[in-house]
Amino acid sequence: MRPAAEAMAADPQLLAAAVEAAIASRSPRLGRAAHARALRLLSPDLPPFICAHLVNLYSKLDLPDAAASALASDPSPTVVSFTAFISGAAQHARPLPALSAFASMLRLGLRPNDFTFPSAFKAAASAPPRSDIGPQIHALALRFGYLPVDPFVSCAALDMYFKTGCLGLARRLFEEMPNRNVVAWNAVMTNAVLDGRPFETIQAYFGLREAGGMPNVVSVCAFFNACAGAMLLLLGDLFHGFVVKCGFHMDVSVSNAMIDFYGKCRCAEKARMVFDAMRVRNSVSWCSMVVAYAHNGAEEDAFTVYLCARSAGEEPTDFMVSSVLTTCAGLLGLDLGRALHAVAVRSCIDSNIFVASALVDMYGKCGGVEDAEHVFFDMPQRNLVTWNAMIGGYAHIGDAMNALAVFSDMITSGKTAPNYITLVNVITACSRGGFTKEGYELFETMRERFGIEPRTEHYACVVDLLGRAGMEERAYEIIQRMPMGPSISLWGALLGACKMHGKTELGRIAAEKLFELDPQDSGNHVLLSNMLASAGRWAEATYVRKEMKDFGIKKDPGCSWITWKNAVHVFHAKDTKHEMNNEIRALLAKLKKQMQASGYMPDTQYSLYDLEEEEKESEVFQHSEKLALAFGLIHMPPGVPIRITKNLRICVDCHRAFKFISGIVSREIIVRDNNRFHHFKQYDCSCKDYW
DNA sequence: CTAGGGTTAG
């Protein structure tokens, strides 16, 4: 060692400075170099605080084992070295080592000071609800006179009581505090938001102001979160002005909270304005912007922001990837989703529970249930959302057997209790899979078995379930005696069922209700007129069409799309503009002959207008989904499943035809319509002809 | 030498 370095190593003050520098640079390498020097110095006349320095170093750098051994090698540990250890463990979400170190120092007869208690309370805050560890520390702090006068200790205790669900104790402590600073008010505000009581947050904010206090960035973030949670766009917008006047908007977290607030209040444009105005952004800013778009049905914009973030040098974090995966699920972008799965693997975040659950969800929603299973069964741990996503995946394809099996695994595992979404998914799977009895039983017993109160969604599921089984009258009875007002989707499910089973009178009732609740929706009018038409009630059917015209309700034009080589090909009915038009027409004509040879008859019963039968046939043969399928068959190599998306429900004739085609050309065809998936395979469809 | 309240996800 050169003399200068030797001199520095021998000087404890310089060594302490080196440790400080290592902490500041957050560099384990510099930290270890400083430690190596300290080890060479270890001798009886070493100043005792060097060990405390090292404990602090390793705690701050999040190197728990090194911190523990530094603490253990301290010949005369002080309250300072213990406090450094406890605070490091508490800050890095390791409450158990923190609390056991706290216990050890008590056993050694060391008295915790006003620096130790805040960290001990922070660790105790992650104890289970109503655990007695927090109150025990409270008793100690009381005995030593830190509570309720010391603001640091009191604030930490306050936060701990909120986080362990002891609201009464928290409020009492807050009342007793003689020095209520902004941090105390912030603890009230942030915890009220976390517990879903946004109005209490806002109330506490005004409490702070009335007490003459000034908010800081934390209060401001909490306020925006509360506005987001309660959808208070006007209040938040007003507050935005105040925030800018005070200069708080220069804080990255505040701007991030504003992006989130505007996004949650359905104002993606304002979220974008905040984002664009930021001079400094971090990964949270990018992620919040993605979420703001994704929550507002702007999946493409969300994805574009993600791509911008990547080209701006942002690493894909677990937060970012799970958020972008939701947009893939919304776009039905299986290929994008797969690409993101690869990104997750490369970034070693694919086993993060949020990312993995988002993958299960995405694969389930995009019609890749086998991939969803792969991710699901490989996961080391699962939570409520994971289970729900997997059951939801099975529900999408109507696989009631597997949905019930996974649901049963969830119950027997005993770790995660089902919630209302779980039940919606299981009953939906039963309904779509034809498990009428099982689904109905679950609905009837969910309150007593799982303590889940049936909501409108469950009623909608069960109406669908009974309707599918041809029990529309029973479904109608249930609708009439349900405690809450029936929703649009409920009447919609009944109308769909009535149409399927020719229950024209009941269908009319459902349709009338739908017209009241949702007068502009074209789908319901079309459904009613089709139902009347297929019952041979042409005059009424025509009347409904006329009404639509009179009230200016336009039928959404049907269109289908298919992805091929990174491009989306969109088809409309009777579309001739596509460059492959001739090939497509020729293939469809050929398929029609083959299908007819296998017993196919065109289903033209819903063609309303006075066309000759031949014209009707030609009309249904130009439906957008058939054009898209032909395009797929021409381009995609044999064996590759063809995935088509349609903006409306798939038509009856196309459904029938796709079953034949899947058998004739031995190809899996997956159609996602605006209601569900249809998985065609060997002359059959997963929906079992009910949708 | 040691301390409290903060922004994003399924």
XYZ file of C-alpha atoms (C1' of nucleotides) in Angstrom:
701
model
C 0.000 0.000 0.000
C 1.278 3.429 -0.864
C 2.096 5.643 2.113
C -0.768 8.077 1.451
C -3.365 5.303 1.332
C -1.821 3.763 4.435
C -2.126 7.051 6.236
C -5.764 7.396 5.210
C -6.587 3.858 6.287
C -5.016 4.462 9.653
C -7.076 7.571 10.267
C -10.523 6.680 11.608
C -11.918 10.064 10.606
C -10.870 9.542 7.005
C -12.263 6.040 7.143
C -15.593 7.356 8.392
C -15.582 9.795 5.484
C -14.927 6.928 3.060
C -17.917 5.065 4.504
C -20.078 8.164 4.083
C -18.960 8.457 0.470
C -19.798 4.811 -0.173
C -23.286 5.326 1.276
C -23.806 8.470 -0.764
C -22.755 6.746 -3.974
C -24.821 3.681 -3.017
C -21.945 1.569 -4.192
C -21.359 -1.803 -2.530
C -17.893 -1.826 -4.134
C -16.768 1.368 -2.401
C -18.435 0.117 0.770
C -16.502 -3.138 0.756
C -13.233 -1.277 0.108
C -13.911 0.886 3.145
C -14.705 -2.207 5.163
C -11.466 -3.885 4.088
C -9.554 -0.905 5.432
C -11.500 -1.058 8.674
C -10.658 -4.739 9.135
C -6.943 -3.960 8.820
C -7.447 -1.359 11.488
C -9.292 -3.586 13.935
C -7.448 -3.195 17.160
C -8.296 -2.349 20.765
C -7.715 1.331 20.256
C -10.036 1.485 17.258
C -12.603 4.178 17.931
C -15.827 2.325 18.871
C -18.021 4.206 16.440
C -16.320 2.615 13.421
C -18.423 -0.539 13.825
C -21.587 1.535 13.995
C -20.442 3.212 10.790
C -20.099 -0.135 9.101
C -23.484 -1.399 10.295
C -24.947 1.797 8.947
C -23.095 1.325 5.672
C -24.346 -2.200 5.042
C -27.858 -1.402 6.225
C -28.115 1.536 3.860
C -26.710 -0.477 0.961
C -29.276 -3.209 1.635
C -26.703 -5.919 2.363
C -28.425 -7.589 5.332
C -25.920 -10.377 5.969
C -22.982 -7.990 6.002
C -24.902 -5.635 8.282
C -25.673 -8.481 10.682
C -22.060 -9.637 10.835
C -20.806 -6.077 11.301
C -23.222 -5.724 14.216
C -22.128 -9.104 15.633
C -18.431 -8.161 15.385
C -18.964 -4.925 17.284
C -17.059 -5.502 20.539
C -19.151 -2.975 22.425
C -22.401 -2.424 20.553
C -24.199 0.802 21.330
C -27.687 2.059 20.790
C -26.344 3.696 17.646
C -25.152 0.503 15.949
C -28.386 -1.265 16.839
C -30.440 1.658 15.600
C -28.528 1.722 12.340
C -29.282 -1.965 11.873
C -32.956 -1.675 12.816
C -33.548 1.310 10.574
C -31.859 -0.347 7.606
C -33.909 -3.517 8.019
C -37.142 -1.564 8.458
C -36.474 0.595 5.399
C -35.753 -2.400 3.219
C -38.927 -4.240 4.186
C -37.336 -6.774 6.523
C -39.425 -6.248 9.654
C -38.536 -9.497 11.387
C -34.746 -8.920 11.611
C -35.493 -5.354 12.682
C -37.758 -6.448 15.514
C -35.472 -9.210 16.683
C -32.531 -6.764 16.790
C -34.772 -4.455 18.824
C -35.425 -7.322 21.254
C -31.692 -8.172 21.424
C -30.721 -4.648 22.352
C -33.305 -4.659 25.129
C -31.897 -7.946 26.412
C -28.423 -6.390 26.429
C -29.818 -3.647 28.624
C -29.424 -0.955 25.977
C -32.066 1.718 26.108
C -33.689 2.615 22.785
C -33.586 6.337 22.086
C -35.680 8.774 20.072
C -33.953 7.542 16.898
C -34.597 3.862 17.605
C -38.338 4.045 18.238
C -39.362 5.421 14.845
C -37.621 2.532 13.064
C -39.013 -0.027 15.481
C -42.532 1.299 14.854
C -41.924 1.221 11.124
C -41.018 -2.466 11.378
C -44.017 -3.126 13.622
C -46.290 -1.475 11.049
C -46.002 -4.553 8.831
C -47.054 -6.923 11.591
C -50.421 -8.640 11.110
C -53.555 -6.681 12.075
C -54.135 -6.371 15.818
C -50.739 -7.879 16.616
C -49.547 -6.862 20.082
C -45.990 -6.025 19.017
C -46.872 -2.408 18.197
C -48.640 -1.731 21.510
C -45.688 -3.304 23.361
C -43.249 -0.891 21.755
C -45.762 1.860 22.455
C -45.698 0.965 26.184
C -41.909 1.142 26.201
C -41.823 4.490 24.405
C -44.396 5.777 26.882
C -42.271 4.630 29.817
C -39.226 6.421 28.410
C -41.265 9.572 27.898
C -41.114 9.790 24.098
C -44.855 9.468 23.616
C -46.833 11.460 22.857
C -44.473 14.466 22.961
C -41.702 13.496 20.546
C -43.036 14.216 17.069
C -40.837 11.650 15.297
C -41.742 8.822 17.661
C -45.423 9.790 17.726
C -45.724 9.977 13.957
C -44.153 6.557 13.532
C -46.471 5.080 16.181
C -49.455 6.776 14.551
C -48.601 5.314 11.155
C -48.071 1.901 12.730
C -51.554 1.938 14.301
C -53.146 2.897 10.987
C -51.257 0.203 9.106
C -52.188 -2.508 11.599
C -55.835 -1.570 11.436
C -56.074 -0.056 14.932
C -57.987 3.034 13.903
C -59.251 3.792 17.393
C -55.780 3.756 18.921
C -54.443 5.820 16.024
C -57.070 8.504 16.448
C -56.573 8.624 20.205
C -52.819 9.069 19.826
C -53.380 11.780 17.231
C -55.658 13.641 19.655
C -53.105 13.356 22.439
C -50.171 14.669 20.407
C -49.220 18.137 21.622
C -47.055 18.865 18.558
C -49.031 17.836 15.505
C -46.714 18.513 12.608
C -47.358 18.075 8.917
C -46.028 14.510 9.024
C -48.725 13.544 11.529
C -51.418 14.988 9.271
C -49.798 13.230 6.323
C -49.945 9.908 8.135
C -53.700 10.432 8.568
C -54.097 11.449 4.923
C -52.033 8.711 3.291
C -53.521 5.925 5.379
C -57.059 7.084 4.728
C -56.335 6.849 0.987
C -54.774 3.414 1.378
C -57.827 2.206 3.282
C -60.163 3.571 0.635
C -61.564 6.523 2.583
C -60.662 9.403 0.254
C -63.048 11.887 1.840
C -61.261 11.488 5.153
C -58.030 12.404 3.382
C -59.537 15.592 2.052
C -61.012 16.374 5.457
C -57.598 15.889 7.079
C -56.060 18.214 4.506
C -58.436 20.979 5.509
C -57.798 20.093 9.151
C -54.116 20.749 8.549
C -54.886 24.079 6.888
C -57.247 25.167 9.677
C -54.552 24.340 12.210
C -52.348 26.799 10.339
C -50.061 24.142 8.853
C -48.507 24.198 5.400
C -48.873 21.107 3.217
C -45.757 19.573 1.721
C -45.254 17.329 -1.293
C -46.486 14.284 0.610
C -49.741 16.004 1.560
C -50.188 17.110 -2.030
C -49.689 13.580 -3.382
C -52.185 12.220 -0.867
C -54.702 14.875 -1.861
C -54.439 13.930 -5.541
C -54.732 10.261 -4.674
C -57.899 10.990 -2.760
C -59.330 12.958 -5.690
C -58.433 10.052 -7.955
C -60.050 7.534 -5.626
C -63.279 9.515 -5.304
C -63.247 10.649 -8.970
C -63.293 14.294 -7.899
C -62.089 15.814 -11.137
C -63.224 19.340 -10.331
C -61.639 19.448 -6.886
C -58.376 17.985 -8.133
C -58.316 20.359 -11.073
C -58.777 23.286 -8.711
C -56.050 21.953 -6.466
C -53.760 21.645 -9.490
C -53.810 25.431 -9.781
C -52.812 25.877 -6.147
C -50.067 23.280 -6.517
C -48.550 25.093 -9.486
C -48.717 28.428 -7.656
C -46.765 26.925 -4.756
C -44.251 25.290 -7.072
C -45.033 21.775 -5.838
C -45.463 20.615 -9.412
C -41.681 20.712 -9.785
C -41.555 17.617 -7.595
C -41.525 14.438 -9.674
C -43.785 12.496 -7.300
C -46.348 15.291 -7.295
C -46.447 15.359 -11.075
C -46.698 11.581 -11.130
C -49.625 11.727 -8.734
C -51.279 14.300 -11.007
C -50.841 12.080 -14.070
C -52.424 9.251 -12.148
C -55.233 11.478 -10.886
C -56.163 12.748 -14.346
C -55.912 9.259 -15.778
C -58.256 7.835 -13.149
C -60.685 10.719 -13.708
C -60.906 9.836 -17.398
C -58.865 12.804 -18.570
C -56.023 11.204 -20.457
C -55.330 14.471 -22.319
C -54.730 16.414 -19.105
C -52.574 13.586 -17.804
C -50.567 13.944 -20.981
C -50.256 17.710 -20.502
C -48.784 17.193 -17.051
C -46.461 14.533 -18.416
C -45.281 16.752 -21.279
C -44.670 19.691 -18.952
C -42.338 17.705 -16.711
C -38.685 18.678 -16.886
C -37.552 15.566 -15.027
C -39.258 12.217 -15.363
C -38.622 8.922 -13.669
C -39.812 5.391 -14.363
C -42.985 6.040 -12.359
C -43.869 8.954 -14.635
C -43.663 6.791 -17.739
C -45.579 3.994 -16.111
C -48.311 6.326 -14.847
C -48.726 7.723 -18.334
C -49.086 4.222 -19.776
C -51.725 3.422 -17.173
C -53.560 6.698 -17.782
C -53.992 5.800 -21.441
C -54.714 2.144 -20.807
C -57.510 2.930 -18.330
C -59.161 5.175 -20.874
C -59.382 2.773 -23.758
C -56.377 4.269 -25.546
C -54.329 1.081 -25.664
C -52.380 2.105 -28.737
C -51.305 5.363 -27.093
C -50.360 3.436 -23.982
C -48.204 1.139 -26.028
C -46.607 4.058 -27.852
C -45.662 5.642 -24.517
C -44.082 2.349 -23.508
C -42.029 2.305 -26.710
C -40.973 5.937 -26.135
C -39.924 5.042 -22.609
C -37.763 2.236 -23.948
C -36.119 4.424 -26.529
C -35.564 7.085 -23.854
C -33.495 4.464 -22.071
C -35.989 3.350 -19.425
C -35.512 -0.218 -18.266
C -38.686 -2.333 -18.276
C -39.614 -2.586 -14.596
C -42.093 -5.007 -13.087
C -44.565 -2.139 -12.778
C -44.134 -1.140 -16.398
C -44.385 -4.652 -17.819
C -47.484 -5.578 -15.852
C -49.132 -2.321 -16.917
C -48.283 -2.758 -20.580
C -49.529 -6.346 -20.454
C -52.994 -5.017 -19.561
C -52.964 -2.978 -22.731
C -52.086 -6.128 -24.686
C -55.062 -7.850 -23.059
C -57.231 -4.886 -24.082
C -55.920 -4.923 -27.631
C -56.203 -8.711 -27.801
C -52.605 -8.412 -28.862
C -51.354 -11.920 -28.292
C -48.185 -11.272 -30.293
C -47.410 -8.076 -28.390
C -48.109 -9.946 -25.191
C -45.711 -12.722 -26.118
C -43.048 -10.151 -26.968
C -43.551 -8.582 -23.557
C -43.304 -11.975 -21.926
C -39.866 -12.274 -23.544
C -38.953 -8.806 -22.229
C -40.014 -9.893 -18.753
C -37.852 -13.010 -18.943
C -34.844 -10.991 -20.110
C -35.308 -8.507 -17.276
C -35.722 -11.331 -14.741
C -39.114 -10.057 -13.601
C -41.273 -12.814 -15.084
C -41.665 -14.461 -11.695
C -42.781 -11.241 -10.015
C -46.308 -11.959 -8.847
C -47.760 -8.869 -10.524
C -46.060 -9.606 -13.836
C -46.927 -13.292 -13.770
C -50.550 -12.585 -12.898
C -50.719 -10.049 -15.706
C -49.317 -12.708 -18.051
C -51.953 -15.226 -16.980
C -54.603 -12.546 -17.480
C -53.265 -11.473 -20.862
C -52.961 -15.027 -22.225
C -56.433 -15.853 -20.948
C -57.987 -12.790 -22.536
C -56.094 -13.164 -25.813
C -57.133 -16.768 -26.331
C -53.908 -18.472 -25.313
C -55.144 -20.515 -22.401
C -52.352 -23.090 -22.664
C -49.772 -20.338 -22.224
C -51.758 -18.985 -19.295
C -51.618 -22.460 -17.739
C -47.868 -22.646 -18.282
C -47.276 -19.414 -16.416
C -49.863 -20.242 -13.762
C -48.624 -23.699 -12.870
C -44.985 -22.561 -12.813
C -45.630 -19.761 -10.355
C -43.976 -20.246 -6.962
C -46.756 -18.336 -5.239
C -50.179 -17.113 -6.235
C -52.561 -14.561 -4.877
C -56.206 -13.691 -5.392
C -55.593 -11.926 -8.689
C -53.588 -14.847 -10.064
C -56.328 -17.350 -9.258
C -58.991 -15.061 -10.668
C -57.026 -14.523 -13.880
C -56.611 -18.275 -14.454
C -60.250 -19.055 -13.719
C -61.193 -16.106 -15.951
C -59.075 -17.595 -18.743
C -61.014 -20.851 -18.533
C -64.283 -18.917 -18.350
C -63.410 -17.129 -21.598
C -63.276 -20.374 -23.526
C -66.115 -21.960 -21.559
C -63.927 -24.638 -19.967
C -66.082 -25.207 -16.906
C -64.327 -28.408 -15.904
C -60.919 -26.762 -15.478
C -62.391 -23.600 -13.995
C -64.095 -25.652 -11.291
C -60.937 -27.698 -10.728
C -58.755 -24.615 -10.236
C -61.442 -23.023 -8.061
C -61.465 -26.137 -5.912
C -57.630 -26.025 -5.687
C -57.915 -22.433 -4.553
C -60.354 -23.331 -1.788
C -58.392 -26.352 -0.592
C -55.096 -24.440 -0.619
C -56.728 -22.357 2.109
C -54.307 -19.472 1.587
C -56.466 -17.228 -0.529
C -60.160 -16.620 0.008
C -62.247 -16.075 -3.133
C -63.804 -12.673 -3.734
C -66.748 -11.555 -5.832
C -64.684 -11.633 -9.048
C -63.744 -15.267 -8.422
C -67.409 -16.170 -8.228
C -68.263 -14.174 -11.350
C -65.572 -16.065 -13.248
C -66.528 -19.506 -11.964
C -70.244 -19.009 -12.649
C -69.460 -17.595 -16.099
C -67.351 -20.669 -16.840
C -70.212 -22.922 -15.676
C -72.648 -21.006 -17.801
C -70.551 -21.130 -20.949
C -69.528 -24.718 -20.365
C -73.099 -25.892 -19.868
C -72.618 -26.747 -16.173
C -76.007 -25.315 -15.276
C -76.547 -27.179 -12.038
C -73.078 -26.457 -10.613
C -73.220 -22.802 -11.532
C -76.667 -22.289 -10.088
C -75.689 -24.016 -6.858
C -72.656 -21.749 -6.499
C -74.839 -18.707 -6.981
C -77.347 -19.905 -4.398
C -74.746 -20.822 -1.782
C -72.053 -18.187 -2.282
C -73.256 -16.087 0.626
C -73.219 -18.866 3.213
C -70.211 -20.771 1.853
C -67.872 -17.874 1.092
C -69.525 -14.908 2.739
C -69.821 -13.099 -0.583
C -72.950 -11.062 -1.152
C -74.320 -11.544 -4.706
C -73.893 -8.399 -6.797
C -75.453 -7.345 -10.074
C -72.623 -9.117 -11.908
C -73.551 -12.428 -10.290
C -77.180 -11.955 -11.211
C -76.113 -11.285 -14.791
C -74.080 -14.512 -14.789
C -76.948 -16.551 -13.474
C -79.419 -15.051 -15.940
C -77.000 -16.035 -18.686
C -76.629 -19.492 -17.157
C -80.371 -20.135 -16.909
C -81.004 -18.544 -20.283
C -78.538 -20.836 -21.910
C -80.353 -23.816 -20.433
C -83.635 -22.534 -21.841
C -84.930 -21.458 -18.416
C -85.693 -17.857 -19.339
C -88.825 -17.668 -17.187
C -86.842 -18.702 -14.126
C -84.244 -16.062 -15.008
C -86.966 -13.445 -15.310
C -88.282 -14.354 -11.858
C -84.824 -13.883 -10.388
C -84.471 -10.500 -12.085
C -87.793 -9.399 -10.633
C -86.916 -10.261 -7.067
C -83.303 -9.113 -6.990
C -82.582 -6.448 -4.366
C -80.763 -3.983 -6.622
C -82.022 -2.548 -9.884
C -81.307 -4.778 -12.905
C -78.452 -3.539 -15.076
C -78.116 -3.277 -18.830
C -76.052 -6.437 -19.077
C -78.719 -8.329 -17.153
C -81.522 -7.504 -19.556
C -79.041 -8.021 -22.374
C -78.340 -11.562 -21.200
C -82.075 -12.276 -20.986
C -82.709 -10.840 -24.441
C -79.882 -12.911 -25.924
C -81.305 -16.066 -24.334
C -84.824 -15.312 -25.532
C -83.519 -14.840 -29.034
C -81.697 -18.181 -28.901
C -84.752 -20.086 -27.718
C -87.443 -18.201 -29.566
C -89.088 -16.775 -26.415
C -90.342 -13.783 -28.308
C -92.728 -12.329 -25.715
C -90.235 -12.348 -22.851
C -87.561 -11.066 -25.230
C -89.754 -8.109 -26.048
C -89.990 -7.213 -22.346
C -86.220 -7.399 -22.002
C -85.726 -5.318 -25.127
C -88.112 -2.611 -23.927
C -86.164 -2.363 -20.661
C -82.939 -2.101 -22.625
C -84.323 0.678 -24.801
C -85.169 2.597 -21.608
C -81.773 2.066 -20.036
C -79.626 2.444 -23.133
C -81.639 4.081 -25.907
C -78.719 4.699 -28.259
C -77.358 1.152 -28.363
C -77.923 -0.332 -31.790
C -77.144 -3.918 -30.839
C -80.289 -4.394 -28.757
C -82.524 -3.084 -31.500
C -80.871 -5.369 -34.008
C -81.220 -8.319 -31.635
C -84.933 -7.641 -31.100
C -85.665 -7.217 -34.772
C -83.727 -10.380 -35.602
C -85.643 -12.261 -32.948
C -88.965 -11.071 -34.307
C -87.860 -11.905 -37.821
C -86.904 -15.442 -36.951
C -90.285 -15.895 -35.275
C -91.802 -14.909 -38.591
C -93.144 -11.662 -37.153
C -91.934 -9.603 -40.069
C -94.181 -6.625 -39.543
C -92.929 -6.059 -35.998
C -89.355 -6.670 -37.046
C -89.615 -4.080 -39.758
C -91.234 -1.701 -37.278
C -88.230 -1.966 -34.938
C -85.892 -1.238 -37.847
C -88.020 1.734 -38.807
C -87.931 2.993 -35.221
C -84.147 2.794 -35.267
C -84.094 4.846 -38.408
C -86.543 7.399 -36.988
C -84.557 7.844 -33.814
C -81.282 7.993 -35.677
C -79.840 4.838 -34.139
C -77.292 3.463 -36.557
C -76.170 -0.108 -36.630
C -72.424 -0.293 -36.107
C -70.927 -1.643 -39.299
C -69.471 -5.077 -38.644
C -65.792 -5.492 -39.169
C -63.224 -8.149 -38.467
C -59.493 -7.988 -38.323
C -56.548 -10.288 -38.372
C -52.871 -9.701 -37.665
C -50.308 -10.858 -40.166
C -46.634 -9.889 -40.278
C -46.973 -6.968 -37.876
C -49.849 -5.438 -39.797
C -53.549 -5.474 -38.958
C -55.818 -6.329 -41.887
C -59.357 -5.025 -41.459
C -62.323 -6.385 -43.401
C -65.838 -5.045 -43.735
C -68.806 -6.931 -45.133
C -68.864 -7.000 -48.928
C -65.369 -5.566 -48.893
C -63.747 -5.824 -52.334
C -60.993 -3.324 -51.779
C -58.414 -5.687 -50.365
C -55.460 -6.400 -52.635
C -56.034 -10.122 -52.186
C -59.725 -9.809 -53.093
C -59.690 -12.271 -56.017
C -57.856 -14.956 -54.098
C -60.153 -14.493 -51.123
C -63.301 -14.829 -53.238
C -61.968 -17.881 -55.026
C -61.084 -19.605 -51.769
C -64.494 -18.876 -50.258
C -66.244 -20.295 -53.326
C -64.149 -23.441 -53.117
C -64.804 -23.805 -49.393
C -68.518 -23.346 -49.918
C -68.596 -26.342 -52.283
C -66.623 -28.499 -49.866
C -68.843 -27.465 -46.974
C -72.016 -28.240 -48.875
C -70.622 -31.676 -49.650
C -70.249 -32.184 -45.869
C -73.832 -31.172 -45.208
C -73.570 -27.419 -44.677
C -76.700 -25.335 -45.247
C -76.425 -21.563 -45.186
C -78.294 -19.915 -42.328
C -79.981 -16.859 -43.692
C -82.870 -16.532 -41.250
C -81.725 -13.182 -39.948
C -81.413 -11.500 -43.327
C -84.239 -9.096 -43.027
C -84.748 -7.645 -46.365
C -86.794 -9.068 -49.148
C -84.002 -10.804 -50.960
C -84.222 -14.014 -52.897
C -82.703 -16.950 -51.025
C -79.744 -16.977 -53.419
C -79.009 -13.334 -52.780
C -79.191 -13.895 -49.028
C -76.648 -16.675 -49.369
C -74.329 -14.485 -51.314
C -74.776 -11.783 -48.697
C -73.807 -13.960 -45.760
C -70.830 -15.185 -47.743
C -69.404 -11.701 -47.753
C -69.463 -11.219 -43.998
C -66.344 -9.634 -42.663
C -65.286 -12.602 -40.542
C -65.386 -14.939 -43.539
C -63.221 -12.556 -45.569
C -60.747 -12.346 -42.714
C -60.670 -16.122 -42.370
C -59.995 -16.600 -46.069
C -57.166 -14.093 -45.838
C -55.718 -16.024 -42.911
C -56.012 -19.379 -44.690
C -54.196 -17.990 -47.711
C -51.263 -16.571 -45.767
C -50.729 -18.528 -42.603
C -48.764 -21.753 -42.836
C -50.672 -24.954 -42.057
C -50.904 -25.766 -38.366
C -50.814 -22.149 -37.207
C -54.102 -21.275 -35.504
C -55.940 -18.404 -37.170
C -57.031 -15.640 -34.824
C -59.745 -13.231 -35.866
C -61.302 -10.402 -33.910
C -64.753 -8.988 -34.620
C -66.321 -5.817 -33.251
C -69.845 -7.315 -33.048
C -71.101 -10.729 -32.132
C -70.248 -13.421 -34.651
C -73.146 -14.150 -37.006
C -75.009 -17.444 -36.968
C -74.040 -18.463 -40.469
C -70.382 -17.612 -40.011
C -70.391 -19.631 -36.813
C -71.854 -22.619 -38.598
C -69.464 -22.217 -41.532
C -66.369 -21.874 -39.329
C -67.168 -25.162 -37.634
C -67.210 -26.895 -41.019
C -64.091 -25.122 -42.243
C -62.125 -25.974 -39.102
C -62.778 -29.633 -39.867
C -62.343 -29.518 -43.640
C -58.972 -27.778 -43.579
C -57.949 -29.185 -40.168
C -57.194 -25.825 -38.680
C -57.854 -24.199 -35.348
C -59.765 -20.961 -35.721
C -60.105 -18.599 -32.786
C -62.615 -15.806 -33.089
C -62.882 -13.181 -30.412
C -66.157 -11.317 -30.845
C -67.398 -8.463 -28.686
C -68.762 -10.943 -26.190
C -66.470 -13.958 -25.957
C -64.071 -16.359 -27.614
C -65.043 -19.032 -30.100
C -62.503 -21.764 -30.438
C -63.253 -23.788 -33.577
C -61.621 -27.178 -33.896
C -62.620 -30.286 -35.858
C -66.188 -29.282 -36.813
C -66.960 -27.984 -33.328
C -66.858 -24.753 -31.330
C -65.978 -24.237 -27.676
C -69.155 -22.194 -27.136
C -71.302 -25.255 -27.896
C -73.485 -23.077 -30.130
C -74.635 -20.628 -27.523
C -73.371 -17.071 -27.399
C -22.624 7.230 13.746
C -28.956 6.175 14.239
C -35.251 8.600 12.854
C -41.256 9.618 10.889
C -45.180 10.679 6.209
C -44.610 9.901 -0.728
C -45.674 8.516 -6.931
C -46.767 3.513 -10.753
C -49.016 -2.493 -11.679
C -52.173 -7.724 -12.064
